[in-house]
Amino acid sequence: SKDFVDGEDGTSGSKRSLKWFMRWVAEEYGQDQADKMWGRISGVCVKLLIAGLAQLVREYDAVWPLSRRDNTPSQCFELLGID
């Protein structure tokens, strides 16, 4: 967007860090509400991983068939990002 403002320190601009946001929630609504919100965010992340688990297992099995797993010194893994 032409209105995007880059805030290099994570406390200003169009994007904020998660740390900043959680601190702001705690200041505005109290630490109990921030903790509750963090719990709900964590729950959504877990549910997202559970929803994609079957696909991840299929991909893993395609790359590392059961017959090759014991003979291979290193195996790949997949990093999942949620934002």
PDB file of C-alpha atoms in Angstrom:
ATOM      1  CA  SER A   1       0.000   0.000   0.000  1.00  0.00           C
ATOM      2  CA  LYS A   2       1.169   3.520  -0.659  1.00  0.00           C
ATOM      3  CA  ASP A   3       0.202   4.338   2.938  1.00  0.00           C
ATOM      4  CA  PHE A   4       2.580   1.738   4.448  1.00  0.00           C
ATOM      5  CA  VAL A   5       4.892   3.207   7.078  1.00  0.00           C
ATOM      6  CA  ASP A   6       7.959   1.159   7.970  1.00  0.00           C
ATOM      7  CA  GLY A   7       8.632   1.179  11.696  1.00  0.00           C
ATOM      8  CA  GLU A   8      12.031  -0.424  12.140  1.00  0.00           C
ATOM      9  CA  ASP A   9      11.766  -0.705  15.922  1.00  0.00           C
ATOM     10  CA  GLY A  10       8.494  -2.686  15.885  1.00  0.00           C
ATOM     11  CA  THR A  11       6.698  -0.064  17.963  1.00  0.00           C
ATOM     12  CA  SER A  12       5.596   2.312  15.207  1.00  0.00           C
ATOM     13  CA  GLY A  13       4.549   2.291  11.579  1.00  0.00           C
ATOM     14  CA  SER A  14       2.042   0.044   9.839  1.00  0.00           C
ATOM     15  CA  LYS A  15       3.309  -3.219  11.343  1.00  0.00           C
ATOM     16  CA  ARG A  16       3.878  -3.969  15.013  1.00  0.00           C
ATOM     17  CA  SER A  17       5.625  -6.851  16.696  1.00  0.00           C
ATOM     18  CA  LEU A  18       3.608  -9.483  18.540  1.00  0.00           C
ATOM     19  CA  LYS A  19       5.524  -8.572  21.701  1.00  0.00           C
ATOM     20  CA  TRP A  20       4.449  -4.952  21.325  1.00  0.00           C
ATOM     21  CA  PHE A  21       0.848  -5.950  20.678  1.00  0.00           C
ATOM     22  CA  MET A  22       0.621  -8.235  23.707  1.00  0.00           C
ATOM     23  CA  ARG A  23       2.144  -5.535  25.913  1.00  0.00           C
ATOM     24  CA  TRP A  24      -0.380  -3.028  24.545  1.00  0.00           C
ATOM     25  CA  VAL A  25      -3.306  -5.413  25.242  1.00  0.00           C
ATOM     26  CA  ALA A  26      -2.042  -5.886  28.820  1.00  0.00           C
ATOM     27  CA  GLU A  27      -1.776  -2.124  29.338  1.00  0.00           C
ATOM     28  CA  GLU A  28      -5.187  -1.360  27.816  1.00  0.00           C
ATOM     29  CA  TYR A  29      -7.221  -4.302  29.114  1.00  0.00           C
ATOM     30  CA  GLY A  30      -5.164  -5.859  31.900  1.00  0.00           C
ATOM     31  CA  GLN A  31      -2.799  -8.801  32.100  1.00  0.00           C
ATOM     32  CA  ASP A  32      -5.629 -11.284  32.707  1.00  0.00           C
ATOM     33  CA  GLN A  33      -7.235 -10.347  29.395  1.00  0.00           C
ATOM     34  CA  ALA A  34      -3.878 -10.499  27.619  1.00  0.00           C
ATOM     35  CA  ASP A  35      -3.276 -13.981  29.054  1.00  0.00           C
ATOM     36  CA  LYS A  36      -6.762 -15.067  27.979  1.00  0.00           C
ATOM     37  CA  MET A  37      -6.149 -13.747  24.491  1.00  0.00           C
ATOM     38  CA  TRP A  38      -2.766 -15.497  24.275  1.00  0.00           C
ATOM     39  CA  GLY A  39      -4.461 -18.749  25.250  1.00  0.00           C
ATOM     40  CA  ARG A  40      -7.022 -18.319  22.490  1.00  0.00           C
ATOM     41  CA  ILE A  41      -4.322 -17.491  19.919  1.00  0.00           C
ATOM     42  CA  SER A  42      -2.400 -20.603  21.009  1.00  0.00           C
ATOM     43  CA  GLY A  43      -5.564 -22.678  20.637  1.00  0.00           C
ATOM     44  CA  VAL A  44      -6.099 -21.444  17.078  1.00  0.00           C
ATOM     45  CA  CYS A  45      -2.479 -22.313  16.205  1.00  0.00           C
ATOM     46  CA  VAL A  46      -2.870 -25.832  17.606  1.00  0.00           C
ATOM     47  CA  LYS A  47      -6.134 -26.335  15.706  1.00  0.00           C
ATOM     48  CA  LEU A  48      -4.470 -25.122  12.509  1.00  0.00           C
ATOM     49  CA  LEU A  49      -1.673 -27.668  12.933  1.00  0.00           C
ATOM     50  CA  ILE A  50      -4.164 -30.442  13.672  1.00  0.00           C
ATOM     51  CA  ALA A  51      -6.155 -29.511  10.557  1.00  0.00           C
ATOM     52  CA  GLY A  52      -3.019 -29.788   8.395  1.00  0.00           C
ATOM     53  CA  LEU A  53      -1.563 -32.877  10.083  1.00  0.00           C
ATOM     54  CA  ALA A  54      -2.867 -35.399   7.537  1.00  0.00           C
ATOM     55  CA  GLN A  55      -1.296 -33.432   4.677  1.00  0.00           C
ATOM     56  CA  LEU A  56       2.006 -33.136   6.541  1.00  0.00           C
ATOM     57  CA  VAL A  57       2.042 -36.895   7.188  1.00  0.00           C
ATOM     58  CA  ARG A  58       1.361 -37.615   3.499  1.00  0.00           C
ATOM     59  CA  GLU A  59       4.185 -35.290   2.417  1.00  0.00           C
ATOM     60  CA  TYR A  60       6.582 -36.782   4.959  1.00  0.00           C
ATOM     61  CA  ASP A  61       5.718 -40.322   3.855  1.00  0.00           C
ATOM     62  CA  ALA A  62       6.251 -39.354   0.207  1.00  0.00           C
ATOM     63  CA  VAL A  63       9.738 -37.994   0.940  1.00  0.00           C
ATOM     64  CA  TRP A  64      10.740 -40.585   3.556  1.00  0.00           C
ATOM     65  CA  PRO A  65       9.027 -43.918   2.888  1.00  0.00           C
ATOM     66  CA  LEU A  66       9.000 -46.249   5.883  1.00  0.00           C
ATOM     67  CA  SER A  67      11.560 -48.509   4.185  1.00  0.00           C
ATOM     68  CA  ARG A  68      14.136 -45.656   4.034  1.00  0.00           C
ATOM     69  CA  ARG A  69      13.663 -44.099   7.479  1.00  0.00           C
ATOM     70  CA  ASP A  70      15.930 -46.474   9.417  1.00  0.00           C
ATOM     71  CA  ASN A  71      18.848 -46.254   6.960  1.00  0.00           C
ATOM     72  CA  THR A  72      19.033 -42.487   6.596  1.00  0.00           C
ATOM     73  CA  PRO A  73      21.219 -40.444   8.950  1.00  0.00           C
ATOM     74  CA  SER A  74      19.281 -37.237   8.429  1.00  0.00           C
ATOM     75  CA  GLN A  75      15.677 -36.464   7.642  1.00  0.00           C
ATOM     76  CA  CYS A  76      13.965 -33.298   6.549  1.00  0.00           C
ATOM     77  CA  PHE A  77      11.405 -31.350   8.508  1.00  0.00           C
ATOM     78  CA  GLU A  78       9.016 -28.598   7.619  1.00  0.00           C
ATOM     79  CA  LEU A  79       8.831 -25.246   9.384  1.00  0.00           C
ATOM     80  CA  LEU A  80       5.369 -23.813   9.614  1.00  0.00           C
ATOM     81  CA  GLY A  81       4.814 -20.139  10.170  1.00  0.00           C
ATOM     82  CA  ILE A  82       1.613 -18.553  11.333  1.00  0.00           C
ATOM     83  CA  ASP A  83       1.125 -14.828  10.920  1.00  0.00           C
TER      84      ASP A  83
END
